[in-house]
mmCIF file of N, CA and C in Angstrom:
data_model
loop_
_atom_site.group_PDB
_atom_site.id
_atom_site.type_symbol
_atom_site.label_atom_id
_atom_site.label_comp_id
_atom_site.label_asym_id
_atom_site.label_seq_id
_atom_site.Cartn_x
_atom_site.Cartn_y
_atom_site.Cartn_z
ATOM 1 N N MET H 10 -5.078 3.962 10.115
ATOM 2 C CA MET H 10 -6.149 3.438 10.918
ATOM 3 C C MET H 10 -5.874 1.980 11.309
ATOM 4 N N LEU H 11 -5.370 1.200 10.381
ATOM 5 C CA LEU H 11 -5.038 -0.190 10.701
ATOM 6 C C LEU H 11 -3.895 -0.259 11.699
ATOM 7 N N ASN H 12 -2.938 0.679 11.585
ATOM 8 C CA ASN H 12 -1.836 0.719 12.552
ATOM 9 C C ASN H 12 -2.377 0.893 13.963
ATOM 10 N N HIS H 13 -3.315 1.803 14.101
ATOM 11 C CA HIS H 13 -3.898 2.070 15.416
ATOM 12 C C HIS H 13 -4.655 0.844 15.930
ATOM 13 N N LEU H 14 -5.352 0.165 15.058
ATOM 14 C CA LEU H 14 -6.065 -1.050 15.444
ATOM 15 C C LEU H 14 -5.092 -2.095 15.986
ATOM 16 N N VAL H 15 -3.968 -2.285 15.301
ATOM 17 C CA VAL H 15 -2.977 -3.277 15.732
ATOM 18 C C VAL H 15 -2.341 -2.860 17.059
ATOM 19 N N GLU H 16 -2.118 -1.556 17.234
ATOM 20 C CA GLU H 16 -1.569 -1.073 18.505
ATOM 21 C C GLU H 16 -2.504 -1.398 19.672
ATOM 22 N N LEU H 17 -3.786 -1.449 19.404
ATOM 23 C CA LEU H 17 -4.780 -1.712 20.446
ATOM 24 C C LEU H 17 -5.192 -3.185 20.526
ATOM 25 N N GLU H 18 -4.490 -4.053 19.826
ATOM 26 C CA GLU H 18 -4.876 -5.466 19.780
ATOM 27 C C GLU H 18 -5.010 -6.071 21.175
ATOM 28 N N ASP H 19 -4.012 -5.897 22.026
ATOM 29 C CA ASP H 19 -4.062 -6.491 23.366
ATOM 30 C C ASP H 19 -5.211 -5.916 24.191
ATOM 31 N N VAL H 20 -5.436 -4.622 24.060
ATOM 32 C CA VAL H 20 -6.531 -3.976 24.795
ATOM 33 C C VAL H 20 -7.874 -4.523 24.318
ATOM 34 N N ILE H 21 -8.024 -4.637 23.005
ATOM 35 C CA ILE H 21 -9.282 -5.150 22.438
ATOM 36 C C ILE H 21 -9.533 -6.579 22.903
ATOM 37 N N ARG H 22 -8.499 -7.412 22.836
ATOM 38 C CA ARG H 22 -8.660 -8.806 23.277
ATOM 39 C C ARG H 22 -9.009 -8.865 24.767
ATOM 40 N N GLY H 23 -8.356 -8.009 25.557
ATOM 41 C CA GLY H 23 -8.618 -7.982 26.995
ATOM 42 C C GLY H 23 -10.038 -7.567 27.316
ATOM 43 N N ILE H 24 -10.514 -6.536 26.646
ATOM 44 C CA ILE H 24 -11.878 -6.058 26.892
ATOM 45 C C ILE H 24 -12.903 -7.101 26.457
ATOM 46 N N LEU H 25 -12.667 -7.727 25.314
ATOM 47 C CA LEU H 25 -13.600 -8.765 24.857
ATOM 48 C C LEU H 25 -13.643 -9.929 25.841
ATOM 49 N N GLY H 26 -12.506 -10.206 26.481
ATOM 50 C CA GLY H 26 -12.456 -11.289 27.464
ATOM 51 C C GLY H 26 -13.233 -10.982 28.734
ATOM 52 N N LEU H 27 -13.434 -9.709 29.023
ATOM 53 C CA LEU H 27 -14.157 -9.308 30.234
ATOM 54 C C LEU H 27 -15.670 -9.278 30.052
ATOM 55 N N LEU H 28 -16.117 -9.237 28.827
ATOM 56 C CA LEU H 28 -17.553 -9.131 28.557
ATOM 57 C C LEU H 28 -18.245 -10.481 28.729
ATOM 58 N N ASP H 29 -19.481 -10.430 29.231
ATOM 59 C CA ASP H 29 -20.259 -11.662 29.409
ATOM 60 C C ASP H 29 -20.689 -12.255 28.072
ATOM 61 N N ASN H 30 -21.103 -11.409 27.164
ATOM 62 C CA ASN H 30 -21.563 -11.862 25.854
ATOM 63 C C ASN H 30 -20.839 -11.043 24.782
ATOM 64 N N PRO H 31 -19.546 -11.327 24.576
ATOM 65 C CA PRO H 31 -18.762 -10.481 23.663
ATOM 66 C C PRO H 31 -19.100 -10.738 22.197
ATOM 67 N N PRO H 32 -18.967 -9.698 21.370
ATOM 68 C CA PRO H 32 -19.103 -9.916 19.921
ATOM 69 C C PRO H 32 -17.897 -10.707 19.424
ATOM 70 N N ASN H 33 -18.032 -11.275 18.267
ATOM 71 C CA ASN H 33 -16.907 -12.011 17.700
ATOM 72 C C ASN H 33 -15.762 -11.050 17.421
ATOM 73 N N GLY H 34 -14.609 -11.377 17.948
ATOM 74 C CA GLY H 34 -13.420 -10.582 17.677
ATOM 75 C C GLY H 34 -12.670 -11.168 16.497
ATOM 76 N N LEU H 35 -11.572 -10.531 16.155
ATOM 77 C CA LEU H 35 -10.740 -11.052 15.072
ATOM 78 C C LEU H 35 -10.000 -12.292 15.551
ATOM 79 N N THR H 36 -9.862 -13.255 14.677
ATOM 80 C CA THR H 36 -9.079 -14.444 14.996
ATOM 81 C C THR H 36 -7.599 -14.100 14.895
ATOM 82 N N THR H 37 -6.759 -14.990 15.377
ATOM 83 C CA THR H 37 -5.314 -14.779 15.285
ATOM 84 C C THR H 37 -4.886 -14.644 13.831
ATOM 85 N N ASP H 38 -5.477 -15.457 12.962
ATOM 86 C CA ASP H 38 -5.159 -15.380 11.536
ATOM 87 C C ASP H 38 -5.587 -14.030 10.951
ATOM 88 N N GLU H 39 -6.745 -13.533 11.367
ATOM 89 C CA GLU H 39 -7.216 -12.236 10.873
ATOM 90 C C GLU H 39 -6.324 -11.095 11.358
ATOM 91 N N TRP H 40 -5.830 -11.181 12.598
ATOM 92 C CA TRP H 40 -4.883 -10.170 13.087
ATOM 93 C C TRP H 40 -3.606 -10.198 12.249
ATOM 94 N N THR H 41 -3.162 -11.388 11.894
ATOM 95 C CA THR H 41 -1.962 -11.514 11.056
ATOM 96 C C THR H 41 -2.207 -10.893 9.687
ATOM 97 N N ILE H 42 -3.370 -11.119 9.123
ATOM 98 C CA ILE H 42 -3.715 -10.535 7.821
ATOM 99 C C ILE H 42 -3.712 -9.015 7.905
ATOM 100 N N VAL H 43 -4.269 -8.463 8.970
ATOM 101 C CA VAL H 43 -4.272 -7.004 9.139
ATOM 102 C C VAL H 43 -2.836 -6.482 9.191
ATOM 103 N N LYS H 44 -1.969 -7.160 9.932
ATOM 104 C CA LYS H 44 -0.565 -6.736 10.039
ATOM 105 C C LYS H 44 0.139 -6.815 8.685
ATOM 106 N N GLU H 45 -0.155 -7.848 7.919
ATOM 107 C CA GLU H 45 0.449 -7.978 6.590
ATOM 108 C C GLU H 45 -0.091 -6.912 5.635
ATOM 109 N N LEU H 46 -1.370 -6.605 5.736
ATOM 110 C CA LEU H 46 -1.953 -5.559 4.888
ATOM 111 C C LEU H 46 -1.338 -4.194 5.189
ATOM 112 N N ILE H 47 -0.978 -3.965 6.436
ATOM 113 C CA ILE H 47 -0.293 -2.717 6.787
ATOM 114 C C ILE H 47 1.010 -2.616 6.007
ATOM 115 N N GLN H 48 1.743 -3.725 5.922
ATOM 116 C CA GLN H 48 3.000 -3.732 5.157
ATOM 117 C C GLN H 48 2.745 -3.455 3.677
ATOM 118 N N VAL H 49 1.698 -4.047 3.142
ATOM 119 C CA VAL H 49 1.369 -3.879 1.721
ATOM 120 C C VAL H 49 0.949 -2.444 1.428
ATOM 121 N N LEU H 50 0.158 -1.863 2.307
ATOM 122 C CA LEU H 50 -0.392 -0.530 2.059
ATOM 123 C C LEU H 50 0.566 0.604 2.426
ATOM 124 N N HIS H 51 1.608 0.314 3.178
ATOM 125 C CA HIS H 51 2.540 1.358 3.618
ATOM 126 C C HIS H 51 3.152 2.157 2.460
ATOM 127 N N PRO H 52 3.639 1.517 1.394
ATOM 128 C CA PRO H 52 4.190 2.308 0.281
ATOM 129 C C PRO H 52 3.166 3.249 -0.353
ATOM 130 N N PHE H 53 1.909 2.847 -0.381
ATOM 131 C CA PHE H 53 0.867 3.705 -0.939
ATOM 132 C C PHE H 53 0.614 4.907 -0.029
ATOM 133 N N GLU H 54 0.692 4.675 1.265
ATOM 134 C CA GLU H 54 0.550 5.780 2.222
ATOM 135 C C GLU H 54 1.687 6.784 2.043
ATOM 136 N N GLU H 55 2.907 6.276 1.923
ATOM 137 C CA GLU H 55 4.064 7.155 1.745
ATOM 138 C C GLU H 55 3.962 7.946 0.441
ATOM 139 N N ALA H 56 3.539 7.290 -0.621
ATOM 140 C CA ALA H 56 3.391 7.981 -1.910
ATOM 141 C C ALA H 56 2.327 9.064 -1.819
ATOM 142 N N THR H 57 1.259 8.781 -1.106
ATOM 143 C CA THR H 57 0.201 9.780 -0.935
ATOM 144 C C THR H 57 0.735 11.002 -0.205
ATOM 145 N N LYS H 58 1.552 10.778 0.812
ATOM 146 C CA LYS H 58 2.146 11.900 1.549
ATOM 147 C C LYS H 58 3.070 12.716 0.656
ATOM 148 N N VAL H 59 3.881 12.035 -0.148
ATOM 149 C CA VAL H 59 4.816 12.737 -1.034
ATOM 150 C C VAL H 59 4.061 13.555 -2.069
ATOM 151 N N ILE H 60 3.082 12.947 -2.696
ATOM 152 C CA ILE H 60 2.328 13.645 -3.742
ATOM 153 C C ILE H 60 1.525 14.803 -3.153
ATOM 154 N N SER H 61 1.058 14.642 -1.930
ATOM 155 C CA SER H 61 0.266 15.694 -1.295
ATOM 156 C C SER H 61 1.126 16.831 -0.749
ATOM 157 N N GLY H 62 2.423 16.608 -0.627
ATOM 158 C CA GLY H 62 3.305 17.626 -0.072
ATOM 159 C C GLY H 62 3.432 18.829 -0.983
ATOM 160 N N SER H 63 3.323 19.998 -0.410
ATOM 161 C CA SER H 63 3.405 21.216 -1.224
ATOM 162 C C SER H 63 4.845 21.579 -1.562
ATOM 163 N N LYS H 64 5.816 20.895 -0.975
ATOM 164 C CA LYS H 64 7.221 21.197 -1.219
ATOM 165 C C LYS H 64 7.766 20.467 -2.447
ATOM 166 N N TYR H 65 6.976 19.606 -3.027
ATOM 167 C CA TYR H 65 7.458 18.764 -4.110
ATOM 168 C C TYR H 65 6.842 19.173 -5.446
ATOM 169 N N MET H 66 7.603 18.951 -6.494
ATOM 170 C CA MET H 66 7.062 19.089 -7.848
ATOM 171 C C MET H 66 6.491 17.720 -8.207
ATOM 172 N N THR H 67 5.225 17.534 -7.997
ATOM 173 C CA THR H 67 4.645 16.192 -8.100
ATOM 174 C C THR H 67 4.648 15.627 -9.513
ATOM 175 N N THR H 68 4.631 16.462 -10.508
ATOM 176 C CA THR H 68 4.620 15.948 -11.880
ATOM 177 C C THR H 68 5.872 15.136 -12.168
ATOM 178 N N SER H 69 6.993 15.558 -11.623
ATOM 179 C CA SER H 69 8.254 14.887 -11.926
ATOM 180 C C SER H 69 8.394 13.535 -11.236
ATOM 181 N N ILE H 70 7.583 13.258 -10.236
ATOM 182 C CA ILE H 70 7.742 11.992 -9.517
ATOM 183 C C ILE H 70 6.664 10.961 -9.849
ATOM 184 N N ILE H 71 5.758 11.298 -10.729
ATOM 185 C CA ILE H 71 4.667 10.373 -11.056
ATOM 186 C C ILE H 71 5.201 9.069 -11.649
ATOM 187 N N ILE H 72 6.096 9.158 -12.614
ATOM 188 C CA ILE H 72 6.638 7.946 -13.247
ATOM 189 C C ILE H 72 7.403 7.115 -12.224
ATOM 190 N N VAL H 73 8.198 7.781 -11.407
ATOM 191 C CA VAL H 73 9.011 7.081 -10.409
ATOM 192 C C VAL H 73 8.122 6.349 -9.408
ATOM 193 N N ILE H 74 7.101 7.018 -8.922
ATOM 194 C CA ILE H 74 6.200 6.397 -7.949
ATOM 195 C C ILE H 74 5.409 5.253 -8.586
ATOM 196 N N ALA H 75 4.907 5.448 -9.776
ATOM 197 C CA ALA H 75 4.127 4.395 -10.443
ATOM 198 C C ALA H 75 4.972 3.149 -10.675
ATOM 199 N N GLN H 76 6.178 3.332 -11.194
ATOM 200 C CA GLN H 76 7.053 2.189 -11.435
ATOM 201 C C GLN H 76 7.487 1.555 -10.115
ATOM 202 N N GLY H 77 7.730 2.401 -9.127
ATOM 203 C CA GLY H 77 8.114 1.894 -7.810
ATOM 204 C C GLY H 77 7.032 1.028 -7.189
ATOM 205 N N HIS H 78 5.785 1.445 -7.337
ATOM 206 C CA HIS H 78 4.686 0.644 -6.793
ATOM 207 C C HIS H 78 4.575 -0.709 -7.492
ATOM 208 N N LYS H 79 4.750 -0.719 -8.783
ATOM 209 C CA LYS H 79 4.721 -2.003 -9.502
ATOM 210 C C LYS H 79 5.831 -2.917 -8.985
ATOM 211 N N ASN H 80 7.040 -2.364 -8.872
ATOM 212 C CA ASN H 80 8.181 -3.163 -8.409
ATOM 213 C C ASN H 80 7.980 -3.669 -6.984
ATOM 214 N N ILE H 81 7.489 -2.799 -6.105
ATOM 215 C CA ILE H 81 7.267 -3.195 -4.711
ATOM 216 C C ILE H 81 6.231 -4.308 -4.628
ATOM 217 N N CYS H 82 5.139 -4.182 -5.358
ATOM 218 C CA CYS H 82 4.101 -5.223 -5.332
ATOM 219 C C CYS H 82 4.637 -6.541 -5.879
ATOM 220 N N GLU H 83 5.442 -6.476 -6.927
ATOM 221 C CA GLU H 83 6.032 -7.698 -7.487
ATOM 222 C C GLU H 83 6.974 -8.361 -6.486
ATOM 223 N N GLN H 84 7.715 -7.575 -5.718
ATOM 224 C CA GLN H 84 8.602 -8.138 -4.703
ATOM 225 C C GLN H 84 7.806 -8.692 -3.518
ATOM 226 N N MET H 85 6.795 -7.966 -3.089
ATOM 227 C CA MET H 85 5.998 -8.405 -1.934
ATOM 228 C C MET H 85 5.238 -9.689 -2.213
ATOM 229 N N ILE H 86 4.862 -9.899 -3.454
ATOM 230 C CA ILE H 86 4.095 -11.098 -3.797
ATOM 231 C C ILE H 86 4.930 -12.360 -3.557
ATOM 232 N N LYS H 87 6.249 -12.199 -3.503
ATOM 233 C CA LYS H 87 7.153 -13.324 -3.242
ATOM 234 C C LYS H 87 7.280 -13.615 -1.746
ATOM 235 N N ASN H 88 6.785 -12.705 -0.895
ATOM 236 C CA ASN H 88 6.863 -12.900 0.552
ATOM 237 C C ASN H 88 5.921 -14.007 0.993
ATOM 238 N N ASN H 89 6.118 -14.438 2.189
ATOM 239 C CA ASN H 89 5.320 -15.527 2.745
ATOM 240 C C ASN H 89 4.075 -14.969 3.437
ATOM 241 N N PHE H 90 3.259 -14.222 2.686
ATOM 242 C CA PHE H 90 2.035 -13.650 3.221
ATOM 243 C C PHE H 90 0.905 -14.670 3.148
ATOM 244 N N ARG H 91 -0.148 -14.408 3.897
ATOM 245 C CA ARG H 91 -1.361 -15.221 3.823
ATOM 246 C C ARG H 91 -1.951 -15.101 2.418
ATOM 247 N N ILE H 92 -2.709 -16.097 2.011
ATOM 248 C CA ILE H 92 -3.256 -16.138 0.652
ATOM 249 C C ILE H 92 -4.163 -14.938 0.384
ATOM 250 N N LYS H 93 -4.901 -14.483 1.380
ATOM 251 C CA LYS H 93 -5.785 -13.326 1.177
ATOM 252 C C LYS H 93 -4.981 -12.067 0.870
ATOM 253 N N VAL H 94 -3.825 -11.933 1.488
ATOM 254 C CA VAL H 94 -2.966 -10.773 1.239
ATOM 255 C C VAL H 94 -2.313 -10.898 -0.135
ATOM 256 N N ILE H 95 -1.919 -12.100 -0.507
ATOM 257 C CA ILE H 95 -1.369 -12.336 -1.852
ATOM 258 C C ILE H 95 -2.418 -11.983 -2.901
ATOM 259 N N ASN H 96 -3.674 -12.330 -2.641
ATOM 260 C CA ASN H 96 -4.757 -11.984 -3.577
ATOM 261 C C ASN H 96 -4.903 -10.476 -3.723
ATOM 262 N N VAL H 97 -4.768 -9.739 -2.624
ATOM 263 C CA VAL H 97 -4.823 -8.273 -2.688
ATOM 264 C C VAL H 97 -3.674 -7.748 -3.541
ATOM 265 N N LEU H 98 -2.477 -8.285 -3.329
ATOM 266 C CA LEU H 98 -1.313 -7.865 -4.119
ATOM 267 C C LEU H 98 -1.502 -8.180 -5.600
ATOM 268 N N GLN H 99 -2.022 -9.361 -5.900
ATOM 269 C CA GLN H 99 -2.257 -9.725 -7.301
ATOM 270 C C GLN H 99 -3.280 -8.799 -7.941
ATOM 271 N N GLU H 100 -4.304 -8.443 -7.194
ATOM 272 C CA GLU H 100 -5.323 -7.527 -7.707
ATOM 273 C C GLU H 100 -4.723 -6.142 -7.957
ATOM 274 N N LEU H 101 -3.896 -5.672 -7.040
ATOM 275 C CA LEU H 101 -3.217 -4.388 -7.237
ATOM 276 C C LEU H 101 -2.354 -4.420 -8.493
ATOM 277 N N LEU H 102 -1.566 -5.480 -8.639
ATOM 278 C CA LEU H 102 -0.702 -5.606 -9.817
ATOM 279 C C LEU H 102 -1.509 -5.683 -11.103
ATOM 280 N N ASN H 103 -2.561 -6.474 -11.101
ATOM 281 C CA ASN H 103 -3.397 -6.583 -12.301
ATOM 282 C C ASN H 103 -3.985 -5.238 -12.683
ATOM 283 N N ASN H 104 -4.464 -4.498 -11.694
ATOM 284 C CA ASN H 104 -5.032 -3.182 -11.978
ATOM 285 C C ASN H 104 -3.973 -2.212 -12.486
ATOM 286 N N MET H 105 -2.767 -2.306 -11.963
ATOM 287 C CA MET H 105 -1.694 -1.418 -12.429
ATOM 288 C C MET H 105 -1.271 -1.764 -13.852
ATOM 289 N N LYS H 106 -1.229 -3.039 -14.162
ATOM 290 C CA LYS H 106 -0.755 -3.464 -15.482
ATOM 291 C C LYS H 106 -1.800 -3.268 -16.572
ATOM 292 N N HIS H 107 -3.060 -3.367 -16.227
ATOM 293 C CA HIS H 107 -4.101 -3.353 -17.250
ATOM 294 C C HIS H 107 -4.857 -2.038 -17.367
ATOM 295 N N ARG H 108 -4.580 -1.110 -16.525
ATOM 296 C CA ARG H 108 -5.247 0.188 -16.638
ATOM 297 C C ARG H 108 -4.529 1.042 -17.656
ATOM 298 N N ASP H 109 -5.288 1.735 -18.436
ATOM 299 C CA ASP H 109 -4.701 2.608 -19.447
ATOM 300 C C ASP H 109 -3.840 3.686 -18.818
ATOM 301 N N ARG H 110 -4.254 4.209 -17.695
ATOM 302 C CA ARG H 110 -3.489 5.279 -17.050
ATOM 303 C C ARG H 110 -2.110 4.814 -16.634
ATOM 304 N N TRP H 111 -2.031 3.624 -16.054
ATOM 305 C CA TRP H 111 -0.737 3.122 -15.597
ATOM 306 C C TRP H 111 0.126 2.694 -16.780
ATOM 307 N N GLY H 112 -0.510 2.158 -17.785
ATOM 308 C CA GLY H 112 0.251 1.625 -18.909
ATOM 309 C C GLY H 112 0.903 2.671 -19.782
ATOM 310 N N THR H 113 0.349 3.876 -19.817
ATOM 311 C CA THR H 113 0.880 4.890 -20.724
ATOM 312 C C THR H 113 1.637 6.010 -20.016
ATOM 313 N N ILE H 114 1.853 5.883 -18.743
ATOM 314 C CA ILE H 114 2.546 6.944 -18.002
ATOM 315 C C ILE H 114 3.938 7.194 -18.575
ATOM 316 N N GLU H 115 4.679 6.129 -18.828
ATOM 317 C CA GLU H 115 6.043 6.282 -19.331
ATOM 318 C C GLU H 115 6.083 6.843 -20.750
ATOM 319 N N ASN H 116 4.958 6.823 -21.450
ATOM 320 C CA ASN H 116 4.901 7.340 -22.819
ATOM 321 C C ASN H 116 4.502 8.812 -22.892
ATOM 322 N N SER H 117 4.184 9.404 -21.759
ATOM 323 C CA SER H 117 3.801 10.814 -21.737
ATOM 324 C C SER H 117 5.050 11.682 -21.849
ATOM 325 N N LYS H 118 5.145 12.447 -22.927
ATOM 326 C CA LYS H 118 6.314 13.301 -23.133
ATOM 327 C C LYS H 118 6.445 14.340 -22.025
ATOM 328 N N THR H 119 5.331 14.862 -21.562
ATOM 329 C CA THR H 119 5.363 15.869 -20.500
ATOM 330 C C THR H 119 5.926 15.280 -19.211
ATOM 331 N N LEU H 120 5.439 14.104 -18.828
ATOM 332 C CA LEU H 120 5.920 13.479 -17.595
ATOM 333 C C LEU H 120 7.386 13.081 -17.702
ATOM 334 N N VAL H 121 7.781 12.573 -18.860
ATOM 335 C CA VAL H 121 9.180 12.186 -19.062
ATOM 336 C C VAL H 121 10.083 13.410 -18.960
ATOM 337 N N ARG H 122 9.692 14.510 -19.563
ATOM 338 C CA ARG H 122 10.492 15.740 -19.491
ATOM 339 C C ARG H 122 10.605 16.239 -18.056
ATOM 340 N N CYS H 123 9.495 16.253 -17.362
ATOM 341 C CA CYS H 123 9.509 16.724 -15.972
ATOM 342 C C CYS H 123 10.422 15.860 -15.102
ATOM 343 N N THR H 124 10.349 14.554 -15.281
ATOM 344 C CA THR H 124 11.202 13.653 -14.512
ATOM 345 C C THR H 124 12.665 13.853 -14.884
ATOM 346 N N PHE H 125 12.945 13.977 -16.169
ATOM 347 C CA PHE H 125 14.319 14.156 -16.649
ATOM 348 C C PHE H 125 14.925 15.457 -16.129
ATOM 349 N N LEU H 126 14.142 16.509 -16.082
ATOM 350 C CA LEU H 126 14.650 17.819 -15.680
ATOM 351 C C LEU H 126 14.714 18.015 -14.166
ATOM 352 N N ASP H 127 14.104 17.134 -13.407
ATOM 353 C CA ASP H 127 14.131 17.263 -11.949
ATOM 354 C C ASP H 127 15.494 16.802 -11.430
ATOM 355 N N PRO H 128 16.233 17.665 -10.749
ATOM 356 C CA PRO H 128 17.583 17.306 -10.296
ATOM 357 C C PRO H 128 17.632 16.181 -9.266
ATOM 358 N N GLN H 129 16.519 15.887 -8.603
ATOM 359 C CA GLN H 129 16.559 14.799 -7.617
ATOM 360 C C GLN H 129 16.594 13.417 -8.269
ATOM 361 N N PHE H 130 16.361 13.363 -9.589
ATOM 362 C CA PHE H 130 16.429 12.096 -10.301
ATOM 363 C C PHE H 130 17.572 12.138 -11.266
#
């Protein structure tokens, strides 16, 4: 949805410019934040597609995806994003590190076995 919004940025700005009493549009900084959030959320979108795919054994990829998301967020936090986007990344990381579900995934014998036995890993 955010991708579509960004694709229509020029159209939205143009239409707002034609109106006599336009509503407040997004500022240039807010458009930049939306574009940066698209980058941050893209890995989560891809993971959702993979997990939702009926062609995959999703149990075997849970550990890989969870660890991958932590690593990606840690790398993205080093990027030159706006402070609001950095705050979103920090919140994501904090939730991943402090949630019981995320913290014990690697300790699940069932998940470890499934990942180990999957030939794609």
